[in-house]
mmCIF file of C-alpha atoms in Angstrom:
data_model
loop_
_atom_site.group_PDB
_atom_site.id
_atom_site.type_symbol
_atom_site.label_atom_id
_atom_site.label_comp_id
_atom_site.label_asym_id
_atom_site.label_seq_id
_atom_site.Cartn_x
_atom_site.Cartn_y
_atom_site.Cartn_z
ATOM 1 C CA UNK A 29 2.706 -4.072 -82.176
ATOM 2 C CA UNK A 30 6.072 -1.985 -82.478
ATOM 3 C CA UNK A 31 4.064 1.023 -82.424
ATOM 4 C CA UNK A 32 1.557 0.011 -79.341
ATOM 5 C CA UNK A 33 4.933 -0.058 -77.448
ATOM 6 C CA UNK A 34 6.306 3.041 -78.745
ATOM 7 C CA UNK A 35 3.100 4.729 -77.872
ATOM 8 C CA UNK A 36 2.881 3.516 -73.911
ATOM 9 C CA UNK A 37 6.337 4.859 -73.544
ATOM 10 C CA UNK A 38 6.260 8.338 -75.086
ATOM 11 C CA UNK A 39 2.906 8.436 -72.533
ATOM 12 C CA UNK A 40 4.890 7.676 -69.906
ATOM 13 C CA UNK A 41 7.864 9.608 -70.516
ATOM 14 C CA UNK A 42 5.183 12.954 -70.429
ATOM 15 C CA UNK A 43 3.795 11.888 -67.153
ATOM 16 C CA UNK A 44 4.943 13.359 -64.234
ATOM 17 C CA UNK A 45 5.867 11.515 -61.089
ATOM 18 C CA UNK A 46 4.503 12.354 -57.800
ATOM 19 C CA UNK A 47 7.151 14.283 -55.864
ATOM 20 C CA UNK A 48 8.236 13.601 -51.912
ATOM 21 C CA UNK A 49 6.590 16.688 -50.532
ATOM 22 C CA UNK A 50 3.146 15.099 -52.428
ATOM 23 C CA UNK A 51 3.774 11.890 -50.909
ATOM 24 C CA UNK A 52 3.962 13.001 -47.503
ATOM 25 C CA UNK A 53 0.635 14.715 -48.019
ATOM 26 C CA UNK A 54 -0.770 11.812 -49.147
ATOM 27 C CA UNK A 55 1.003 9.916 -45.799
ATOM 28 C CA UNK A 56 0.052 11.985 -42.767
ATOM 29 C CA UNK A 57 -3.577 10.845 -42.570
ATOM 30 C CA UNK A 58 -2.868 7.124 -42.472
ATOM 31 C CA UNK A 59 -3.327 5.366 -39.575
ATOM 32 C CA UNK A 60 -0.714 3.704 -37.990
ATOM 33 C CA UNK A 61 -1.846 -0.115 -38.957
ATOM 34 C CA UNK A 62 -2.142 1.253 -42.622
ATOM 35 C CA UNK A 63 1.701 2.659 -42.494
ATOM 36 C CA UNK A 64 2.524 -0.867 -40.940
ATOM 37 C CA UNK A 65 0.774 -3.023 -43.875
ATOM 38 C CA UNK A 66 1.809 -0.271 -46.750
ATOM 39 C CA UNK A 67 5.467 -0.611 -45.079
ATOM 40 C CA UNK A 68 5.822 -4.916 -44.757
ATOM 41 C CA UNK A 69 4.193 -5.277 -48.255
ATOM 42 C CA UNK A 70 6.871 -3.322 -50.154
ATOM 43 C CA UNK A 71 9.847 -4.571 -47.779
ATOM 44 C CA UNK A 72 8.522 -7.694 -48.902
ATOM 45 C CA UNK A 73 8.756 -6.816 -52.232
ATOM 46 C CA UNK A 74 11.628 -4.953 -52.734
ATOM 47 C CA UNK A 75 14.652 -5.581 -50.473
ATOM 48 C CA UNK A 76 16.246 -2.121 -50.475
ATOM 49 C CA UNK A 77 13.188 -0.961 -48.407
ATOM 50 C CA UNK A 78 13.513 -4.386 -46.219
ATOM 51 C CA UNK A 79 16.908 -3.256 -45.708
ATOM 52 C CA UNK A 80 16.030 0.268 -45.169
ATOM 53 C CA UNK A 81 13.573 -0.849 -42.312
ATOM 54 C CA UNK A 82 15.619 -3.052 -40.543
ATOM 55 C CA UNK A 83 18.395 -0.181 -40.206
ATOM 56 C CA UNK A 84 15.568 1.963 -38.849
ATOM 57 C CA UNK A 85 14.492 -0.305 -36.493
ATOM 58 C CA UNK A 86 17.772 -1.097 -35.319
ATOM 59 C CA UNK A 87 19.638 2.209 -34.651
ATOM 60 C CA UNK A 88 17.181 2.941 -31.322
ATOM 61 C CA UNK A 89 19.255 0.608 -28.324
ATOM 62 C CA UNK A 90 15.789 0.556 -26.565
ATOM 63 C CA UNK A 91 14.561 -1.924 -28.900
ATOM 64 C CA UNK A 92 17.660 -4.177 -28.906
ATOM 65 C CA UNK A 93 17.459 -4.435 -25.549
ATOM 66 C CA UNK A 94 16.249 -7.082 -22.927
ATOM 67 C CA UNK A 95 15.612 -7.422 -19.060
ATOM 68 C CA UNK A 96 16.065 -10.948 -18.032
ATOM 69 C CA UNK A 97 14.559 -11.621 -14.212
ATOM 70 C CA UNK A 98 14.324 -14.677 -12.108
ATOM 71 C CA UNK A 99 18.251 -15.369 -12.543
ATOM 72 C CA UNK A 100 19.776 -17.848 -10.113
ATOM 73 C CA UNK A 101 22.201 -16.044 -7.071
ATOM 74 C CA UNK A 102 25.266 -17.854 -8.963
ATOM 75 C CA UNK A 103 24.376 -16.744 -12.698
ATOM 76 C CA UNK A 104 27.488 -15.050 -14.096
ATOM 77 C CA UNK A 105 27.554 -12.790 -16.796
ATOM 78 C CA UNK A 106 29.355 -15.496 -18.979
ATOM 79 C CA UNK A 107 26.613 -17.841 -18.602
ATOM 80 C CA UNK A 108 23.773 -15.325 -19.218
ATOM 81 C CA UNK A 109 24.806 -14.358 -22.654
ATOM 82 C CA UNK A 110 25.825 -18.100 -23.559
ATOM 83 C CA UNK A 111 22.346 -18.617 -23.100
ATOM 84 C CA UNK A 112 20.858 -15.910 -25.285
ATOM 85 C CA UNK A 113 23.640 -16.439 -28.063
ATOM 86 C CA UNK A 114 21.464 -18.744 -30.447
ATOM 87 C CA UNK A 115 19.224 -15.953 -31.308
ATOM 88 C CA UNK A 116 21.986 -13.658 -32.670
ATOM 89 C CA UNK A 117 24.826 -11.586 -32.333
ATOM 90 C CA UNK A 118 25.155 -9.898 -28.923
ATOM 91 C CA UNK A 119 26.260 -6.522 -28.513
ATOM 92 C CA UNK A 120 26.581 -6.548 -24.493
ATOM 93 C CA UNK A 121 25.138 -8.262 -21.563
ATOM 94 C CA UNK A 122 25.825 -8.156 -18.123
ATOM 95 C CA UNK A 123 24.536 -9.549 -14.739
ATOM 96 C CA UNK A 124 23.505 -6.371 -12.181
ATOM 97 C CA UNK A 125 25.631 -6.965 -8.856
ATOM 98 C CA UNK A 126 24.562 -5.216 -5.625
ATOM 99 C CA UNK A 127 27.554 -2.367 -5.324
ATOM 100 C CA UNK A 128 28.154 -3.125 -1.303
ATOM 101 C CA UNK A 129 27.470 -6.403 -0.944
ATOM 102 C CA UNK A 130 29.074 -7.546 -4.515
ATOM 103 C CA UNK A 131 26.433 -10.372 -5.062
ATOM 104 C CA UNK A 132 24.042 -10.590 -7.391
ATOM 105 C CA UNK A 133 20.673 -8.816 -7.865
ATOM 106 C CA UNK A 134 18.717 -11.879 -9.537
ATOM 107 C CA UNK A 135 18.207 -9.418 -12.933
ATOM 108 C CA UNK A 136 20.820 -8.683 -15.881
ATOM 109 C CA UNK A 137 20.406 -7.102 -19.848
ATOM 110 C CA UNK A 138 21.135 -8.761 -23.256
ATOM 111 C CA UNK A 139 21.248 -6.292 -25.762
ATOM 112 C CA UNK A 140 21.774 -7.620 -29.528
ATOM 113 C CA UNK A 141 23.146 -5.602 -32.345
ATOM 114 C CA UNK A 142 20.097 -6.229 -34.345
ATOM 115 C CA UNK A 143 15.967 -5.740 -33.661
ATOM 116 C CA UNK A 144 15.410 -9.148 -35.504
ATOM 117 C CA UNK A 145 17.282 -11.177 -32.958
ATOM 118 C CA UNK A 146 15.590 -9.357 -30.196
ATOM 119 C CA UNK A 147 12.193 -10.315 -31.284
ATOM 120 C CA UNK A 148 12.808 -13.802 -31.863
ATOM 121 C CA UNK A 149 14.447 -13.530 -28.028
ATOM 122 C CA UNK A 150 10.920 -12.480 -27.139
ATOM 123 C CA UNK A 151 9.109 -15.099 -28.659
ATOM 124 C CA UNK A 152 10.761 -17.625 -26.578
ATOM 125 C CA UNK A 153 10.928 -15.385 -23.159
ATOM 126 C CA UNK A 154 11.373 -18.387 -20.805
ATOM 127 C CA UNK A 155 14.834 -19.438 -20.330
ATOM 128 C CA UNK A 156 16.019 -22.356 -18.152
ATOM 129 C CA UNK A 157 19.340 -20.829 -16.609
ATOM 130 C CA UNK A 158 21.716 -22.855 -13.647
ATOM 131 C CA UNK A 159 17.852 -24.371 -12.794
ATOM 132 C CA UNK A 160 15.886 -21.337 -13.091
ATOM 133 C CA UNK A 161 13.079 -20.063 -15.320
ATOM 134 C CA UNK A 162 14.569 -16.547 -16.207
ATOM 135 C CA UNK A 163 11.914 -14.471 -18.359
ATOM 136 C CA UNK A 164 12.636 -11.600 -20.404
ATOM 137 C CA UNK A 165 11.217 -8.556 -21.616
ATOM 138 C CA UNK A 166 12.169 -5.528 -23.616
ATOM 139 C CA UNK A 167 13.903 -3.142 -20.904
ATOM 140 C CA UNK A 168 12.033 0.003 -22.292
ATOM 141 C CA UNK A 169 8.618 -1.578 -20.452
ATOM 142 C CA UNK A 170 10.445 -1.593 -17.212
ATOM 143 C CA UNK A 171 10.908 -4.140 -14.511
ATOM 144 C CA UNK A 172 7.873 -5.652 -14.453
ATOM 145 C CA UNK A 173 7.628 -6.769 -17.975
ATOM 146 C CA UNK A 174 4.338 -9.550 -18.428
ATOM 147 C CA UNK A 175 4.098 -9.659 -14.904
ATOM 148 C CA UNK A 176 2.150 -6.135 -14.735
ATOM 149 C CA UNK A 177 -0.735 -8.200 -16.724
ATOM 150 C CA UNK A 178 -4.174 -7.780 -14.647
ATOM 151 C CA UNK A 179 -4.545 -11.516 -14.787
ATOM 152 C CA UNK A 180 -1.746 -12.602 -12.706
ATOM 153 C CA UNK A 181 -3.340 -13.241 -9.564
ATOM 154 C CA UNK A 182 -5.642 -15.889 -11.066
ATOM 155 C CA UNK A 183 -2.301 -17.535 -13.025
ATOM 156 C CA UNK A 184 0.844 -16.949 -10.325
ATOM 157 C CA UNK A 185 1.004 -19.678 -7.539
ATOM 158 C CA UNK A 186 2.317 -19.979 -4.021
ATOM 159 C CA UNK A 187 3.904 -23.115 -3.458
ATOM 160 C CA UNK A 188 4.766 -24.153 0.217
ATOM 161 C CA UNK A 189 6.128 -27.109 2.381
ATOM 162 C CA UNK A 190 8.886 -28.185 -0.319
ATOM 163 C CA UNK A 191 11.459 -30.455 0.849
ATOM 164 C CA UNK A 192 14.945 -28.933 0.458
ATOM 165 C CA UNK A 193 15.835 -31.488 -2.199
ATOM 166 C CA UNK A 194 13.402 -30.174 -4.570
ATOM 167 C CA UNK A 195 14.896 -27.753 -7.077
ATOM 168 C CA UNK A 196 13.633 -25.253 -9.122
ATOM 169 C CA UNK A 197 14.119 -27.411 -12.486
ATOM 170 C CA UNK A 198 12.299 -30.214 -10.111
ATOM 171 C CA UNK A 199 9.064 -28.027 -9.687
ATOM 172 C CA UNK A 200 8.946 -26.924 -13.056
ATOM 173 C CA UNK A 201 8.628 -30.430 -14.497
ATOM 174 C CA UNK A 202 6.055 -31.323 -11.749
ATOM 175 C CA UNK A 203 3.458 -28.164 -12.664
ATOM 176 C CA UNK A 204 4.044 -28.155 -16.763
ATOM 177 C CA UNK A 205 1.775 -31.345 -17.041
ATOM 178 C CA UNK A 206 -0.948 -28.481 -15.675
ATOM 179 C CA UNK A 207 -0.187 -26.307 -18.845
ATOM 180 C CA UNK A 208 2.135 -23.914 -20.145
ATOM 181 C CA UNK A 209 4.682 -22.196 -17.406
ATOM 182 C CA UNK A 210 5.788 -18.287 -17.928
ATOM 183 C CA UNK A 211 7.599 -18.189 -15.048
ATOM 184 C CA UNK A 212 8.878 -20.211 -11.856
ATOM 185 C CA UNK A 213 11.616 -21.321 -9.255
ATOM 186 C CA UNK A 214 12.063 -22.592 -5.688
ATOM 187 C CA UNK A 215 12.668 -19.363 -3.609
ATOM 188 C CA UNK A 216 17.064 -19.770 -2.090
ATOM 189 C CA UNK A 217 18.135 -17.516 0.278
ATOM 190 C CA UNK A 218 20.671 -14.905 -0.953
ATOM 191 C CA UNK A 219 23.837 -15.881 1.723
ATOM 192 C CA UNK A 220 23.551 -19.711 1.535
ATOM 193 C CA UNK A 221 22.410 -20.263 -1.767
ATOM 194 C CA UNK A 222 19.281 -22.634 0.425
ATOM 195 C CA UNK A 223 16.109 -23.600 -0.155
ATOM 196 C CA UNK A 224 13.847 -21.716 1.766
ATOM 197 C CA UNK A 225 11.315 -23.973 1.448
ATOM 198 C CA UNK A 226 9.137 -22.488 -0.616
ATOM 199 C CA UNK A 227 8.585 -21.084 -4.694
ATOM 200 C CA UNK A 228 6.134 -19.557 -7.409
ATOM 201 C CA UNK A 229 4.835 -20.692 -10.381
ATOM 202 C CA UNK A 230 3.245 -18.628 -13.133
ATOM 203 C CA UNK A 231 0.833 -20.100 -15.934
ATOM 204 C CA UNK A 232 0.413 -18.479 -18.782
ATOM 205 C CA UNK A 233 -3.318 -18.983 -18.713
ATOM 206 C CA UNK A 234 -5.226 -19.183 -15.673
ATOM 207 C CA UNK A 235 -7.072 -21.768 -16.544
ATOM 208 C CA UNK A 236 -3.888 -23.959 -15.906
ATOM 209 C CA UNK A 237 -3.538 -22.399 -12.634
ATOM 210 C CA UNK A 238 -7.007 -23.312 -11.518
ATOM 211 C CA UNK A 239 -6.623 -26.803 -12.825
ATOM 212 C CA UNK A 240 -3.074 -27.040 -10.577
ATOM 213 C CA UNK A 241 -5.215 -26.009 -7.658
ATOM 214 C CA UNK A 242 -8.073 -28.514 -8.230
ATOM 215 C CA UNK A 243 -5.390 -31.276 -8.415
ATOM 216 C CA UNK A 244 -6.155 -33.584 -5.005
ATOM 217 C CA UNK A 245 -2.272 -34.815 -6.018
ATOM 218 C CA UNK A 246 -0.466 -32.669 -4.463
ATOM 219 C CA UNK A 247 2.864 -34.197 -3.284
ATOM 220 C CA UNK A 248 6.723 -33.325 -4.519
ATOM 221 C CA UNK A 249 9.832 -34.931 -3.244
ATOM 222 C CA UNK A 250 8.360 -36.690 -0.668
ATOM 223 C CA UNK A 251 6.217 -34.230 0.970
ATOM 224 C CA UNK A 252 2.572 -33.033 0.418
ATOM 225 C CA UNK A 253 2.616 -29.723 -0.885
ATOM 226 C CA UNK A 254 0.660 -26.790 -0.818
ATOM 227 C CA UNK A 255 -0.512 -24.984 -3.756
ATOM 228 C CA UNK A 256 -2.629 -21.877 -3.904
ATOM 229 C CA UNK A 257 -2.778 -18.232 -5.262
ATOM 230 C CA UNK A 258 0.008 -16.061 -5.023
ATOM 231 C CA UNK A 259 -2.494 -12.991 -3.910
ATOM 232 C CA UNK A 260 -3.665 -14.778 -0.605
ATOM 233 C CA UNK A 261 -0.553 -14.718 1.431
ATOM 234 C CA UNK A 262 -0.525 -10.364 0.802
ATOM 235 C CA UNK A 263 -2.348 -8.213 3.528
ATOM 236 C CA UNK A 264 -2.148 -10.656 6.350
ATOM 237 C CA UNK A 265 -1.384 -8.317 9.949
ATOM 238 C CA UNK A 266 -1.318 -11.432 12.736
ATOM 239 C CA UNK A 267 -4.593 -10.235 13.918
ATOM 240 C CA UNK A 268 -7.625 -12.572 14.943
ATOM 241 C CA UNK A 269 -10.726 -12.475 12.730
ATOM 242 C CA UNK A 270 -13.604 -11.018 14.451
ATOM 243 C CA UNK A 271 -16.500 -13.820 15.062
ATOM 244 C CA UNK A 272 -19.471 -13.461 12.376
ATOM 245 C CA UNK A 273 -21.707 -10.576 12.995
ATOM 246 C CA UNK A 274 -19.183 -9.243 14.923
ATOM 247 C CA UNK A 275 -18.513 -5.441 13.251
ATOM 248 C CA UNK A 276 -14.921 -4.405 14.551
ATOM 249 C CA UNK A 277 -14.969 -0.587 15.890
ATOM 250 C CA UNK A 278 -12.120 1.500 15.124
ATOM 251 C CA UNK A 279 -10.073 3.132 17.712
ATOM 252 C CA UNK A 280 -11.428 6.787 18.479
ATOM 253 C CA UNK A 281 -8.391 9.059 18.531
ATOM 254 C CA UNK A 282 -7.737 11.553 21.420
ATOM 255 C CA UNK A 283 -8.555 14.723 21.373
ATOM 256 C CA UNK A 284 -5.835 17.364 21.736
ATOM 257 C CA UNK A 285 -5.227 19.094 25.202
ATOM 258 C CA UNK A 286 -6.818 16.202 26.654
ATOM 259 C CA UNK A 287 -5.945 13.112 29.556
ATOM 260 C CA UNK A 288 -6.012 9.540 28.408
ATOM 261 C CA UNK A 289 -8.190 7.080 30.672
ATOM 262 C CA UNK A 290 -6.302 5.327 33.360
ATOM 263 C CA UNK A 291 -3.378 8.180 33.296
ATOM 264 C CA UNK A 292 -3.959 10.373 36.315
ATOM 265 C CA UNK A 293 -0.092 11.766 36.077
ATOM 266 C CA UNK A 294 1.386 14.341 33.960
ATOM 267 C CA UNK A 295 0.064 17.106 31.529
ATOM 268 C CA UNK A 296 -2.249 16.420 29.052
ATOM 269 C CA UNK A 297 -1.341 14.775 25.744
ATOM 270 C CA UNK A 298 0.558 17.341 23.260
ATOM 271 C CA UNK A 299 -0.788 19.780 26.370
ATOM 272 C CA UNK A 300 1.871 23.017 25.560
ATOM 273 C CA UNK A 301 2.694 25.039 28.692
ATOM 274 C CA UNK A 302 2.342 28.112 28.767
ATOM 275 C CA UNK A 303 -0.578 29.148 27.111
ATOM 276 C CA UNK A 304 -1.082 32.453 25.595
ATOM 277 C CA UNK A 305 -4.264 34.618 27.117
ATOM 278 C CA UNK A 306 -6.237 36.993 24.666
ATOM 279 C CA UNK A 307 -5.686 40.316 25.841
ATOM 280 C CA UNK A 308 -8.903 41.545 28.177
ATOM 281 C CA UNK A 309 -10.621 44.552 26.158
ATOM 282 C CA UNK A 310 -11.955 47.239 27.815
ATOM 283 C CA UNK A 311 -15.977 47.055 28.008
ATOM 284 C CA UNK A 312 -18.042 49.890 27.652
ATOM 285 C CA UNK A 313 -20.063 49.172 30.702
ATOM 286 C CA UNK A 314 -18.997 50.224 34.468
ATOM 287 C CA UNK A 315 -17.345 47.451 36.620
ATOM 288 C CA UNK A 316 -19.854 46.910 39.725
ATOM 289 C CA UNK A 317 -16.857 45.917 41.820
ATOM 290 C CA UNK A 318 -15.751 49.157 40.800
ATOM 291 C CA UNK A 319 -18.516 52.000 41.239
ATOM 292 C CA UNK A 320 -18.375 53.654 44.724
ATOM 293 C CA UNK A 321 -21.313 52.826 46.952
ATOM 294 C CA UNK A 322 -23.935 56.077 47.748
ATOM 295 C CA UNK A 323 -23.651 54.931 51.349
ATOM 296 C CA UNK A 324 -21.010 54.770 54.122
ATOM 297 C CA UNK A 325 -19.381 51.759 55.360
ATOM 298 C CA UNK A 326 -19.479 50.246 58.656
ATOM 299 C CA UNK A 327 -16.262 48.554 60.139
ATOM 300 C CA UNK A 328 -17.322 44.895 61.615
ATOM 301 C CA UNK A 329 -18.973 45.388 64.915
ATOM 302 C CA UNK A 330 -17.465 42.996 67.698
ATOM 303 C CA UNK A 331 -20.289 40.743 69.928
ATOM 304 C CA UNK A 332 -19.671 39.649 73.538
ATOM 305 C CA UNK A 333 -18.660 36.255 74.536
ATOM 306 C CA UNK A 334 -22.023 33.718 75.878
ATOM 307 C CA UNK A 335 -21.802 30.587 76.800
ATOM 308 C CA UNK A 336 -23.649 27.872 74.966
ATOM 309 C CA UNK A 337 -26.392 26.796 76.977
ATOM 310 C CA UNK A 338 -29.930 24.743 75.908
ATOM 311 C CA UNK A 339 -33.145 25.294 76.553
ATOM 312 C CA UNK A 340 -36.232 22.390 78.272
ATOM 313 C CA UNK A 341 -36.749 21.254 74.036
ATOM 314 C CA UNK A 342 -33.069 21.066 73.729
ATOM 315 C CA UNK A 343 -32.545 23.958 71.354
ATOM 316 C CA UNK A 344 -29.824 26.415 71.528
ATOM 317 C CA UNK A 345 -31.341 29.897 73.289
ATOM 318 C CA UNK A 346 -31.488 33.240 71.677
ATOM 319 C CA UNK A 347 -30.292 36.536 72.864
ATOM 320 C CA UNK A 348 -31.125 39.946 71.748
ATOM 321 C CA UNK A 349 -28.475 42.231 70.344
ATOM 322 C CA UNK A 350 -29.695 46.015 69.885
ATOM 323 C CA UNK A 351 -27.354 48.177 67.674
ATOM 324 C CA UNK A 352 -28.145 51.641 66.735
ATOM 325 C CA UNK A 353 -32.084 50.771 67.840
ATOM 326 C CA UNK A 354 -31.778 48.053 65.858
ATOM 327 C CA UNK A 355 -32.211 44.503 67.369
ATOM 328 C CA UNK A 356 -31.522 41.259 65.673
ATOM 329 C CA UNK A 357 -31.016 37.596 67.400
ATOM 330 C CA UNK A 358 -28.336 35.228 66.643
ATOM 331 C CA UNK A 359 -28.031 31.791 68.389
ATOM 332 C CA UNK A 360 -25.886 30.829 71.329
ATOM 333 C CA UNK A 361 -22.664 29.216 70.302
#
């Protein structure tokens, strides 16, 4: 037994380990989810490399740090990182204020000094803060966060005809027996800190959204509400709808240098005075008004005065006129 043991060391004292550069070799091919399972099964194992992989992750601020929308006009700075301090350690966070008007911009950033506290931010993105729904996102996907998803027309909601009692934390409660809420307030106006009479709601499925829309029970503080997609209030311009069958025609635009109907005044429409003339060429044939004529002119011969009398039928009489031998008639004036 002494001897089997003896044996499996000296062969692995001869064998040579695989260097870095070999690694790497062996590395570059892998696909990404390969390097992700290779990587959590020996952080998982070992906790140097745990520890090596959290530092990793960690040094890059983009992924440590979080946009939080839908904040309330009186959210202070103070209060948004109160409310993001059970997930960890936070390294700064801050409340954007407009720069003129001093007030704030509904949106602020939480970053934490670690990744893992970040992610478990994530997992619970809906935040109930002064009686909003605030949602947040990493800041590196920009503004828009889960609310770029091509689904949310069928799961965001319009919510009119609230009374101004009704607060944001009100219509919350009322649409979560539908299903899970992402996001969601009562609209205030900026000055007054109001009601405006109005708010959103945004299911994360849209199956709950259809099934808040199907609800005949529509009434919140005292007032029957309406509820319907987010989408169908966009694009309206004031104008009539044409009758059915009824195939609008579009407006035929006006051709340059030309007068509009009804508008007998003034030059034409974008009519530019003065306008510039080609230059006449020379033409290779003879101008008739030009070429002399092979016989002589006559000056204008003059004709003596009649009087204007009628004949029996009541026609004007003619009167010969000789001129060189010549004669010709013309009538009587």
């Amino acid at each position: 037994m002494e001897d089997l043991k003896k044996r499996k060391l000296d062969e692995a004292g001869n064998c040579d380990f695989t260097s870095k550069e070999e690694l790497r070799f062996l590395i570059e091919p892998l696909a990404k989810p390969q390097l992700v399972d290779l990587l959590a099964k020996l952080g998982s194992q070992y906790p140097s490399i745990a520890e090596e992989i959290k530092s990793i992750a960690s040094a890059d601020p983009a992924h440590r740090k979080l946009f939080v929308r839908g904040l309330a006009w009186n959210t202070t700075s103070e209060t948004l990182r109160a409310a993001f301090e059970e997930h960890g350690e936070i390294e700064e966070g801050a409340v954007i204020y407009d720069k003129v008007t001093g007030k704030s911009r509904g949106y602020g950033f939480i970053t934490f000094k670690n990744m893992e506290s970040t992610q478990q931010a994530l997992r619970a993105s809906s935040k109930l803060i002064d009686g909003r729904l605030a949602v947040c996102n990493l800041a590196c996907e920009g503004l828009s966060g889960t609310s770029s998803a091509p689904d949310l027309s069928l799961r965001k909601l319009y919510i009119g005809s609230l009374s101004p009692e009704v607060t944001s934390e009100m219509l919350l409660n009322y649409f979560a027996r539908h299903g899970e809420i992402e996001e969601g307030s009562v609209a205030y106006d900026r000055d007054t800190n109001e009601s405006r009479g109005f708010g959103f709601v945004t299911y994360k499925t849209a199956e709950a959204a259809k099934k808040a829309i199907d609800d005949l029970e529509k009434a919140l503080g005292g007032r029957n509400i309406i509820v319907k997609y987010a989408d169908s209030n966009k694009g309206k311009t004031g104008q009539p709808p044409f009758p059915s069958g009824v195939v609008p025609m579009a407006a035929l635009p006006m051709s340059t240098g030309y007068m509009q109907p009804g508008k007998s005044s003034g030059p034409p429409i974008n009519y530019n005075y003065p306008q510039t003339v080609a230059p006449y060429s020379a033409s290779p044939y003879p101008n008739p008004h030009t070429v002399p004529s092979p016989y002589p002119t006559q000056g204008q011969i003059p004709y003596p005065p009649v009087s204007a009398k009628k004949d029996q039928h009541g026609f004007p009489p003619t009167q010969p006129v000789g001129t060189n031998n010549y004669p010709y008639y013309y009538p009587k004036q």
